Coordinates of C-alpha atoms and ligand atoms in Angstrom, one line a residue:
M1 CA 192.3 85.6 26.6
S2 CA 192.9 82.2 25.1
K3 CA 190.1 80.9 22.8
L4 CA 191.3 77.4 22.2
K5 CA 191.0 74.5 24.6
K6 CA 194.5 73.3 23.8
H7 CA 197.7 75.1 23.0
K8 CA 198.8 74.8 19.4
F9 CA 202.3 75.0 18.1
I10 CA 203.7 75.8 14.7
F11 CA 207.4 75.2 13.9
I12 CA 209.0 77.2 11.2
V13 CA 212.0 75.7 9.6
G14 CA 214.2 76.7 6.7
G15 CA 215.5 74.9 3.7
V16 CA 218.2 75.5 1.0
L17 CA 219.6 78.8 2.2
S18 CA 219.7 80.8 5.3
G19 CA 218.5 84.4 5.3
V20 CA 215.5 83.8 3.0
G21 CA 212.9 85.1 5.5
K22 CA 212.0 82.6 8.1
G23 CA 211.9 85.4 10.7
V24 CA 209.6 87.6 8.6
T25 CA 207.4 84.6 7.8
T26 CA 207.1 83.7 11.5
A27 CA 206.3 87.3 12.3
S28 CA 203.8 87.5 9.5
L29 CA 202.0 84.4 10.7
G30 CA 201.8 86.1 14.0
T31 CA 200.1 89.1 12.5
I32 CA 197.7 86.8 10.7
F33 CA 196.7 84.7 13.7
K34 CA 196.4 87.8 15.8
A35 CA 194.1 89.3 13.1
K36 CA 192.0 86.1 13.5
G37 CA 191.5 86.9 17.1
F38 CA 193.9 84.4 18.6
S39 CA 196.5 85.1 21.3
V40 CA 199.9 84.4 19.8
T41 CA 203.4 84.2 21.0
A42 CA 206.7 83.5 19.2
L43 CA 210.0 81.9 20.1
K44 CA 213.3 82.2 18.3
I45 CA 215.7 79.3 18.6
D46 CA 219.3 80.2 17.7
P47 CA 221.4 77.1 17.2
Y48 CA 224.6 78.8 18.5
V49 CA 226.5 77.6 21.5
N50 CA 226.6 81.2 22.7
V51 CA 224.3 81.7 25.7
D52 CA 222.9 84.9 24.2
A53 CA 223.5 87.1 21.2
G54 CA 225.4 89.7 23.3
T55 CA 228.7 88.0 22.7
M56 CA 228.3 87.6 19.0
N57 CA 229.9 90.0 16.5
P58 CA 227.2 92.1 14.8
I59 CA 228.8 91.6 11.5
E60 CA 228.3 87.9 11.7
H61 CA 225.1 87.8 13.5
G62 CA 223.3 91.1 12.9
E63 CA 221.7 93.3 15.4
V64 CA 221.5 92.3 19.1
F65 CA 217.8 92.9 20.0
V66 CA 217.3 93.7 23.7
T67 CA 214.1 92.8 25.5
D68 CA 212.5 94.6 28.4
D69 CA 213.9 92.0 30.8
G70 CA 217.4 92.6 29.5
D71 CA 218.0 89.6 27.3
E72 CA 220.4 90.1 24.4
T73 CA 218.6 88.2 21.6
D74 CA 218.4 87.7 17.9
Q75 CA 217.1 90.5 15.5
D76 CA 214.2 88.3 14.5
M77 CA 212.8 88.9 18.0
G78 CA 212.5 92.5 16.9
N79 CA 210.5 91.5 13.9
Y80 CA 208.1 89.4 16.1
E81 CA 207.7 92.4 18.5
R82 CA 207.0 94.7 15.6
F83 CA 204.6 92.4 13.7
L84 CA 202.8 91.2 16.8
D85 CA 202.8 94.6 18.5
T86 CA 203.7 92.9 21.8
D87 CA 206.7 92.8 24.2
L88 CA 208.6 89.5 24.3
Y89 CA 210.9 88.3 27.0
S90 CA 213.9 86.2 27.7
S91 CA 211.6 83.1 27.8
N92 CA 210.9 83.7 24.1
Y93 CA 214.6 83.2 23.1
M94 CA 216.9 80.2 23.4
T95 CA 220.2 79.1 22.1
T96 CA 221.9 75.7 22.1
G97 CA 224.2 77.2 24.8
R98 CA 221.4 78.3 27.0
V99 CA 219.6 74.9 26.7
Y100 CA 222.7 72.9 27.5
L101 CA 223.6 75.3 30.4
S102 CA 220.2 74.5 32.0
V103 CA 220.6 70.7 31.5
I104 CA 224.1 70.8 33.0
E105 CA 223.0 73.0 35.9
N106 CA 220.1 70.5 36.5
E107 CA 222.5 67.6 36.4
R108 CA 224.7 69.3 39.0
A109 CA 221.7 69.9 41.2
M110 CA 220.8 66.1 41.0
K111 CA 217.6 67.0 39.3
Y112 CA 217.9 63.9 37.1
K113 CA 218.0 61.8 40.2
G114 CA 221.0 59.7 39.3
K115 CA 220.0 59.0 35.7
C116 CA 222.5 59.1 32.9
V117 CA 221.9 62.5 31.3
E118 CA 221.8 62.1 27.5
V119 CA 221.6 64.4 24.5
V120 CA 218.3 62.6 23.6
P121 CA 215.9 62.8 25.4
H122 CA 217.2 65.3 28.0
V123 CA 218.2 68.1 25.8
P124 CA 215.0 68.2 23.6
E125 CA 213.0 67.8 26.8
E126 CA 214.6 71.0 28.0
V127 CA 213.7 72.6 24.7
I128 CA 210.1 71.5 25.1
R129 CA 210.0 72.7 28.6
R130 CA 211.0 76.1 27.4
I131 CA 208.5 76.2 24.6
T132 CA 205.7 75.2 26.9
S133 CA 206.6 77.7 29.6
A134 CA 206.8 80.6 27.1
T135 CA 203.3 79.5 25.9
K136 CA 201.8 79.4 29.3
E137 CA 203.4 82.7 30.2
K138 CA 201.3 84.4 27.5
D139 CA 198.5 81.9 27.7
A140 CA 198.9 81.7 23.9
D141 CA 196.5 79.9 21.7
I142 CA 199.2 79.6 19.1
T143 CA 202.9 79.5 19.6
L144 CA 205.2 80.1 16.7
I145 CA 208.7 78.6 17.0
E146 CA 211.3 79.6 14.5
V147 CA 214.1 77.0 14.3
G148 CA 217.3 78.9 13.3
G149 CA 219.7 77.6 10.7
T150 CA 218.9 75.5 7.7
L151 CA 217.7 71.9 7.4
G152 CA 220.6 69.5 7.0
E153 CA 222.8 71.3 9.5
Y154 CA 224.1 69.3 12.4
Q155 CA 223.5 72.3 14.7
N156 CA 219.7 72.4 14.9
L157 CA 219.0 68.6 15.1
I158 CA 218.1 68.7 18.8
F159 CA 215.5 71.3 18.1
L160 CA 213.9 69.3 15.3
E161 CA 213.9 66.3 17.6
A162 CA 212.0 68.4 20.1
A163 CA 209.4 69.2 17.4
R164 CA 209.2 65.5 16.5
M165 CA 208.7 64.5 20.1
M166 CA 205.9 67.1 20.6
K167 CA 204.3 66.0 17.3
M168 CA 204.4 62.3 18.4
R169 CA 202.7 63.1 21.7
N170 CA 200.1 65.5 20.3
P171 CA 199.8 64.9 16.6
N172 CA 196.9 67.4 16.2
D173 CA 198.5 70.2 18.0
I174 CA 201.7 70.6 16.0
A175 CA 202.2 72.0 12.5
T176 CA 205.3 72.5 10.4
V177 CA 206.1 75.3 7.9
L178 CA 209.0 74.9 5.6
V179 CA 210.3 78.2 4.3
S180 CA 212.5 77.3 1.3
Y181 CA 214.3 79.0 -1.5
L182 CA 213.6 78.3 -5.1
P183 CA 216.4 79.6 -7.3
V184 CA 215.9 80.9 -10.8
P185 CA 219.3 80.3 -12.5
S186 CA 219.8 83.1 -15.0
H187 CA 220.8 80.7 -17.9
L188 CA 217.5 78.8 -17.4
G189 CA 215.1 81.6 -16.4
E190 CA 213.0 79.1 -14.7
M191 CA 212.3 78.5 -11.0
K192 CA 213.9 75.2 -9.8
T193 CA 212.2 73.0 -7.1
K194 CA 214.9 70.4 -6.6
P195 CA 216.7 72.0 -3.7
T196 CA 213.4 72.3 -1.9
Q197 CA 212.7 68.7 -2.6
Y198 CA 215.9 67.8 -0.9
A199 CA 215.1 70.1 2.0
S200 CA 211.7 68.4 2.4
R201 CA 213.3 65.0 2.4
T202 CA 215.8 66.1 5.1
L203 CA 212.9 67.3 7.1
N204 CA 211.3 63.8 6.7
T205 CA 214.5 62.2 8.0
A206 CA 214.1 64.2 11.2
G207 CA 210.6 62.6 11.5
L208 CA 208.7 65.7 10.4
Q209 CA 206.5 66.5 7.4
A210 CA 205.8 70.0 6.2
D211 CA 202.2 71.0 6.3
I212 CA 202.9 74.2 4.3
I213 CA 205.8 75.2 2.1
V214 CA 206.5 78.9 1.8
A215 CA 208.2 79.1 -1.6
R216 CA 210.6 82.1 -1.4
G217 CA 212.2 83.3 -4.6
S218 CA 212.7 86.2 -7.0
M219 CA 209.4 85.4 -8.7
E220 CA 205.9 84.0 -8.1
L221 CA 205.5 80.2 -7.7
D222 CA 203.5 79.1 -10.7
K223 CA 201.2 76.1 -11.2
P224 CA 203.6 73.6 -12.7
R225 CA 206.2 74.2 -10.0
S226 CA 203.7 74.0 -7.1
E227 CA 202.5 70.7 -8.7
K228 CA 206.0 69.4 -8.6
L229 CA 206.5 70.5 -5.0
A230 CA 203.2 68.8 -4.1
V231 CA 204.3 65.4 -5.6
F232 CA 207.8 65.4 -4.4
C233 CA 207.4 67.0 -1.0
G234 CA 204.0 65.4 0.0
V235 CA 202.3 68.7 0.5
P236 CA 198.9 69.5 -1.0
R237 CA 199.4 71.8 -4.0
E238 CA 197.3 74.6 -2.4
N239 CA 199.5 74.5 0.6
C240 CA 202.5 75.6 -1.4
I241 CA 202.5 79.4 -0.8
S242 CA 204.1 81.7 -3.3
A243 CA 206.4 84.3 -1.6
P244 CA 208.3 86.3 -4.1
D245 CA 210.6 89.2 -3.1
V246 CA 208.6 92.4 -2.2
S247 CA 209.5 96.0 -1.7
S248 CA 208.3 96.2 1.9
I249 CA 208.3 93.3 4.4
Y250 CA 205.0 94.7 5.8
E251 CA 203.2 93.5 2.7
I252 CA 204.0 89.9 3.5
P253 CA 201.1 89.1 5.9
I254 CA 198.7 90.4 3.3
R255 CA 200.2 88.5 0.5
M256 CA 200.3 85.3 2.5
E257 CA 196.8 85.7 3.7
N258 CA 195.6 86.3 0.2
Q259 CA 196.5 82.6 -0.2
D260 CA 194.6 81.8 2.9
I261 CA 197.7 80.5 4.7
G262 CA 196.2 81.0 8.1
N263 CA 193.2 78.7 7.6
K264 CA 195.3 76.1 5.9
L265 CA 197.4 76.0 9.1
L266 CA 194.4 75.9 11.3
K267 CA 193.2 72.9 9.3
A268 CA 196.4 71.2 9.9
L269 CA 195.9 71.9 13.6
K270 CA 192.3 70.6 13.5
I271 CA 190.7 74.0 14.1
K272 CA 187.8 75.4 12.1
S273 CA 188.5 78.3 9.7
V274 CA 188.3 81.8 11.2
K275 CA 188.0 85.1 9.3
T276 CA 191.0 87.4 9.3
N277 CA 190.7 91.1 10.0
L278 CA 193.6 92.8 8.4
I279 CA 191.9 96.1 7.7
E280 CA 194.2 98.2 9.8
W281 CA 197.3 96.4 8.5
K282 CA 196.1 97.0 5.0
S283 CA 195.6 100.7 5.4
F284 CA 199.1 100.9 7.0
V285 CA 200.6 99.2 3.9
K286 CA 198.6 101.7 1.7
K287 CA 200.2 104.5 3.7
I288 CA 203.6 103.1 3.0
E289 CA 202.9 103.0 -0.7
N290 CA 201.6 106.6 -0.6
S291 CA 204.6 108.0 1.3
K292 CA 206.5 109.3 -1.8
K293 CA 208.1 112.6 -0.7
E294 CA 211.7 111.7 0.2
I295 CA 213.7 112.8 3.2
K296 CA 217.5 112.2 3.3
I297 CA 219.0 110.9 6.5
A298 CA 222.6 110.0 7.1
I299 CA 223.5 107.3 9.6
V300 CA 227.1 108.1 10.7
G301 CA 229.2 105.4 12.2
K302 CA 232.2 103.2 11.8
Y303 CA 232.0 101.1 8.7
F304 CA 232.0 97.4 9.1
G305 CA 231.0 94.3 7.2
T306 CA 230.8 93.7 3.5
G307 CA 228.4 96.2 2.1
K308 CA 225.1 97.6 2.9
F309 CA 223.4 94.3 3.5
T310 CA 225.4 93.5 6.6
L311 CA 225.0 97.1 7.8
S312 CA 221.2 97.0 7.4
D313 CA 221.2 93.8 9.4
S314 CA 223.3 95.3 12.2
Y315 CA 221.0 98.2 12.6
I316 CA 217.6 96.8 11.6
S317 CA 215.7 98.3 14.5
V318 CA 217.1 101.7 13.9
I319 CA 216.2 101.5 10.2
E320 CA 212.7 100.2 11.0
A321 CA 212.1 102.9 13.6
I322 CA 213.1 105.6 11.0
K323 CA 210.7 104.0 8.5
H324 CA 207.8 103.9 11.0
A325 CA 208.3 107.5 11.9
S326 CA 208.6 108.6 8.3
W327 CA 205.5 106.8 7.1
Y328 CA 203.6 108.3 10.0
S329 CA 204.4 111.7 8.5
N330 CA 203.8 110.4 4.9
V331 CA 207.4 110.7 3.8
K332 CA 209.8 108.1 2.4
P333 CA 213.2 107.9 4.1
V334 CA 216.3 107.6 2.0
L335 CA 219.0 106.3 4.3
T336 CA 222.7 106.6 3.5
W337 CA 225.5 105.0 5.6
V338 CA 228.3 107.5 6.1
D339 CA 231.6 106.0 7.2
S340 CA 232.9 108.1 10.0
E341 CA 236.5 107.1 9.4
E342 CA 236.5 109.4 6.4
F343 CA 236.2 112.3 8.9
S344 CA 239.1 111.4 11.1
A345 CA 242.8 112.5 10.8
Q346 CA 244.3 109.2 9.8
G347 CA 247.8 109.1 11.1
G348 CA 247.7 112.9 11.2
S349 CA 247.7 113.2 7.4
A350 CA 244.6 115.5 7.2
S351 CA 244.5 118.9 8.8
G352 CA 241.6 120.1 10.9
G353 CA 240.5 122.4 8.1
E354 CA 240.6 119.6 5.5
I355 CA 238.5 117.4 7.8
Q356 CA 235.9 120.1 8.4
K357 CA 235.6 120.5 4.6
K358 CA 235.1 116.8 4.1
V359 CA 232.4 116.7 6.8
H360 CA 230.8 119.7 5.3
D361 CA 230.8 118.4 1.7
K362 CA 229.5 115.0 2.8
L363 CA 226.8 116.0 5.3
K364 CA 225.5 119.4 3.9
D365 CA 222.9 117.8 1.7
F366 CA 221.3 115.6 4.4
D367 CA 218.1 116.6 6.2
G368 CA 219.0 114.8 9.4
V369 CA 221.7 112.8 11.0
I370 CA 221.6 109.8 13.3
V371 CA 224.5 108.3 15.2
P372 CA 223.5 104.8 16.3
G373 CA 224.9 102.6 19.1
G374 CA 228.4 101.3 18.8
F375 CA 231.5 100.0 20.7
G376 CA 235.2 100.5 20.6
T377 CA 237.5 103.2 19.3
R378 CA 237.4 102.9 15.5
G379 CA 235.7 105.8 13.8
V380 CA 235.0 107.7 17.0
E381 CA 236.9 110.9 16.2
G382 CA 235.1 111.1 12.9
I383 CA 231.7 110.7 14.6
I384 CA 232.6 113.6 17.0
N385 CA 233.6 115.8 14.0
A386 CA 230.3 115.0 12.3
I387 CA 228.3 115.8 15.5
Q388 CA 230.1 119.2 15.7
F389 CA 229.0 119.9 12.2
V390 CA 225.3 119.1 12.8
R391 CA 225.3 120.9 16.1
E392 CA 226.7 124.1 14.6
N393 CA 224.7 123.9 11.4
K394 CA 221.4 123.1 13.1
I395 CA 220.8 119.9 11.3
P396 CA 218.4 117.6 13.2
Y397 CA 220.3 115.1 15.2
L398 CA 219.4 111.9 17.1
G399 CA 222.1 110.1 19.0
L400 CA 221.4 106.6 20.2
C401 CA 223.6 105.4 23.1
Y402 CA 227.1 105.9 21.8
G403 CA 225.5 108.7 19.8
M404 CA 224.5 110.4 23.1
Q405 CA 227.9 109.8 24.8
L406 CA 229.9 111.2 21.8
A407 CA 227.5 114.2 21.5
S408 CA 228.3 115.0 25.2
I409 CA 232.0 114.7 24.6
E410 CA 231.9 116.9 21.5
F411 CA 230.1 119.6 23.5
V412 CA 232.5 119.5 26.4
R413 CA 235.4 119.7 24.0
N414 CA 234.2 122.4 21.6
V415 CA 231.8 124.4 23.7
L416 CA 233.3 124.1 27.2
G417 CA 236.8 124.1 25.7
K418 CA 238.0 121.0 27.5
K419 CA 239.9 119.5 24.5
K420 CA 240.9 116.3 26.3
A421 CA 237.3 115.3 27.0
N422 CA 236.8 111.6 26.1
T423 CA 235.2 108.3 27.1
V424 CA 237.3 105.9 29.1
E425 CA 236.2 103.2 26.6
V426 CA 238.5 105.0 24.1
D427 CA 241.1 106.4 26.4
P428 CA 241.1 104.7 29.8
K429 CA 243.5 107.3 31.2
T430 CA 241.8 110.4 30.0
T431 CA 242.0 113.4 32.4
E432 CA 238.5 114.5 31.3
P433 CA 236.3 111.4 31.6
V434 CA 232.9 112.8 30.4
I435 CA 231.9 109.2 29.9
H436 CA 233.2 106.9 32.6
I437 CA 232.6 103.5 34.1
N438 CA 231.1 102.5 37.5
P439 CA 233.2 100.3 39.8
N440 CA 231.2 97.1 39.4
Q441 CA 231.4 97.4 35.6
K442 CA 235.2 98.0 36.0
S443 CA 235.5 94.6 37.8
N444 CA 233.4 92.9 35.1
V445 CA 235.8 94.1 32.5
K446 CA 238.9 93.3 34.6
N447 CA 237.7 89.8 35.2
H448 CA 236.5 89.2 31.7
R449 CA 232.9 88.8 32.8
Y450 CA 231.5 90.1 29.5
G451 CA 228.4 87.9 28.9
G452 CA 225.1 89.5 30.0
T453 CA 226.8 92.1 32.3
M454 CA 226.2 95.4 30.6
R455 CA 223.4 97.7 31.8
L456 CA 220.7 95.8 30.1
G457 CA 216.9 96.1 29.5
A458 CA 214.3 98.5 30.7
Y459 CA 215.0 101.3 33.1
D460 CA 212.8 104.3 34.1
C461 CA 213.7 107.8 33.1
A462 CA 212.1 110.9 34.6
L463 CA 211.7 113.7 32.0
R464 CA 212.1 117.4 32.6
H465 CA 209.1 119.5 31.6
D466 CA 209.4 122.2 28.9
T467 CA 211.7 120.2 26.8
K468 CA 211.4 118.6 23.3
V469 CA 211.5 115.1 24.7
F470 CA 208.7 115.8 27.2
E471 CA 206.6 117.3 24.3
A472 CA 207.4 114.1 22.4
Y473 CA 206.5 111.6 25.1
K474 CA 203.9 113.7 27.1
Q475 CA 204.8 111.5 30.1
D476 CA 206.7 112.2 33.3
I477 CA 208.2 108.8 33.6
I478 CA 209.2 106.7 30.6
S479 CA 210.8 103.2 30.3
E480 CA 213.4 102.4 27.7
R481 CA 215.8 99.6 26.9
H482 CA 219.5 99.8 27.5
R483 CA 222.6 98.0 26.4
H484 CA 225.8 99.8 27.4
R485 CA 228.7 99.5 29.9
Y486 CA 229.7 103.2 30.2
E487 CA 227.8 106.1 31.6
F488 CA 227.7 109.9 31.6
N489 CA 229.8 111.3 34.4
N490 CA 227.7 113.6 36.6
D491 CA 230.7 115.8 37.4
Y492 CA 230.1 117.4 34.0
R493 CA 226.4 117.7 34.3
D494 CA 226.0 121.3 35.7
E495 CA 228.5 122.9 33.5
M496 CA 227.2 121.2 30.4
D497 CA 223.6 122.0 31.3
K498 CA 224.3 125.7 31.9
A499 CA 226.2 125.9 28.5
G500 CA 223.1 124.6 26.7
L501 CA 223.4 120.8 26.4
E502 CA 220.8 120.1 29.0
V503 CA 220.2 116.9 30.9
V504 CA 216.5 116.4 30.4
G505 CA 216.1 112.7 31.4
V506 CA 217.5 111.0 34.5
N507 CA 217.0 107.6 36.0
P508 CA 215.1 108.3 39.3
E509 CA 216.8 105.5 41.3
S510 CA 220.4 105.9 40.3
G511 CA 220.6 109.5 39.1
L512 CA 222.2 108.2 35.9
V513 CA 221.8 110.6 32.9
E514 CA 219.6 109.2 30.3
I515 CA 218.8 112.0 27.8
V516 CA 220.6 115.2 26.7
E517 CA 219.0 117.9 24.6
L518 CA 220.5 121.0 23.0
K519 CA 218.9 124.4 23.5
N520 CA 218.3 126.6 20.5
H521 CA 218.6 123.9 18.0
P522 CA 215.7 122.5 15.8
F523 CA 216.3 119.0 17.2
F524 CA 219.4 117.7 18.9
V525 CA 218.7 114.8 21.3
G526 CA 220.9 112.1 22.6
T527 CA 219.6 109.1 24.6
Q528 CA 221.7 106.7 26.7
F529 CA 219.0 104.1 25.9
H530 CA 217.9 102.5 22.6
P531 CA 214.5 103.9 21.7
E532 CA 214.6 102.0 18.4
F533 CA 213.7 98.7 20.1
K534 CA 210.3 100.0 21.1
S535 CA 209.1 101.5 17.8
R536 CA 206.2 99.7 16.2
P537 CA 204.9 99.9 12.6
M538 CA 201.7 101.7 13.5
K539 CA 203.0 103.3 16.7
P540 CA 206.3 105.1 15.8
H541 CA 208.6 105.9 18.7
P542 CA 208.0 109.4 20.0
L543 CA 211.6 110.5 19.6
F544 CA 211.9 109.1 16.0
R545 CA 208.6 110.7 15.2
E546 CA 209.7 114.1 16.4
F547 CA 213.1 113.8 14.8
V548 CA 211.5 113.1 11.5
K549 CA 209.1 116.0 11.9
A550 CA 212.1 118.2 12.5
V551 CA 213.8 116.7 9.4
I552 CA 210.7 117.5 7.3
K553 CA 210.7 121.2 8.5
Ligands
LIG1 N1 230.1 101.7 23.8 C1 229.2 102.4 24.7 C2 229.0 101.7 26.0 O1 229.2 100.6 26.2 C3 227.8 102.6 24.0 C4 227.1 101.3 23.8 C5 226.0 101.4 22.7 O2 226.0 102.3 21.9 N2 225.1 100.4 22.7 O3 228.6 102.3 27.0

């Protein structure tokens, strides 16, 4: 597959602020190089001491993106998978914790043969080993490496050192992209380059020089400003790429490629220019622009964080999956976060009737409802009340992981009449454990073995014919990604099935319930797995696709 004689590496680093779009820039470069016919892979480096993102709070760190091989990674990995339309693995993700863990394990195994093990060079050597091995795994012509954090932080120094060492050894095979922010202070109304100049200088002190500057900001980078960047940052003027805010992230590869960023990077890597074929991508972006008719979807869950920005980060794959499915059907999704705590009897103050009225008033105007994954007890009763409403009022429903578990509980409570039905996650002593925990998970929890011990990654699921999900997938066996500790309790399966909430997907090896689907409802599906992780821009996930179709109807 590879076209080049040597592997080439591009490091993407950030200046001035975090959260300005290094991840999307990396992903977009992936789209561009793929459209030039190269094989591309991407790595994300998270400078946290955590071994994976699974133990990080979603409010602080955003979504935990799960790979097929069960790694709990950063949300940027989701962007790479979506923009590259490829599956990535554990080898594409590293954290400071993970790197140090390997170095220490090697030291314990005498792999350093009695040498003093030092932060430099042994830690960056381990970083390089990981980058190289991920590259070989995919036989990639071009490997994109996003260094998390911002220049000037102590945390990411060993990663910059790894880049410097690679550059020193193979100067023609390494390029650096600085994604930096150019603020426009309101009292000046003018874009300022100084912070980026400092960032560039900081990069220089790490022994690296930017080949390209991606100038993020609220407006286009103009000529005087790019001239300034060129002089003070030592980057050719034409290599300063204007990257203003856009309405859809999927426009970014096109906008960057309009400035020929791909060939400019190839030049830095001593490779001849190659044409880019973005025809398909461009027509996809046209389709987004033409999707004007709105559909209203509520995402019901416990509220956390500080406003919609955090929330959209915590559920980015769900949001992207809804968008992909909507654009496929030429509609524009309008998403509203509904705080489920509004629907619960806080301290017994609201009566059942009052709550039902609240749920009705809030949800009646939505065309569809999604309950995404979640953990813990807060907001759960409210979610269950919301699910009862959408079940009874035939509003299309898609429940993802917790959304499947809580839909099952709602059904057992309100249709089978077992009012005590619950998950042991919420009530460990419940007499009706519709969602329970298997013995080995119990011991994980008891012994505080939380890191990387959930049911994680891809598992098969056999689908029952003559169901909506089978119609959606048109496959007997599917594979989907998981991230949960609790499971549906098969003791409730027959009764629930007979009453109309049918078990339509089961893991063939373990018999674990993976999908439930309600009979005589336009669309009511709950999955124990997370379909959102496998949705791609031009290949919407079958379940989201069918959910949106039901919403449109
Ligand atoms: N809290 C539930 C469990 O651990 C669901 C997890 C999720 O929604 N990702 O099983």
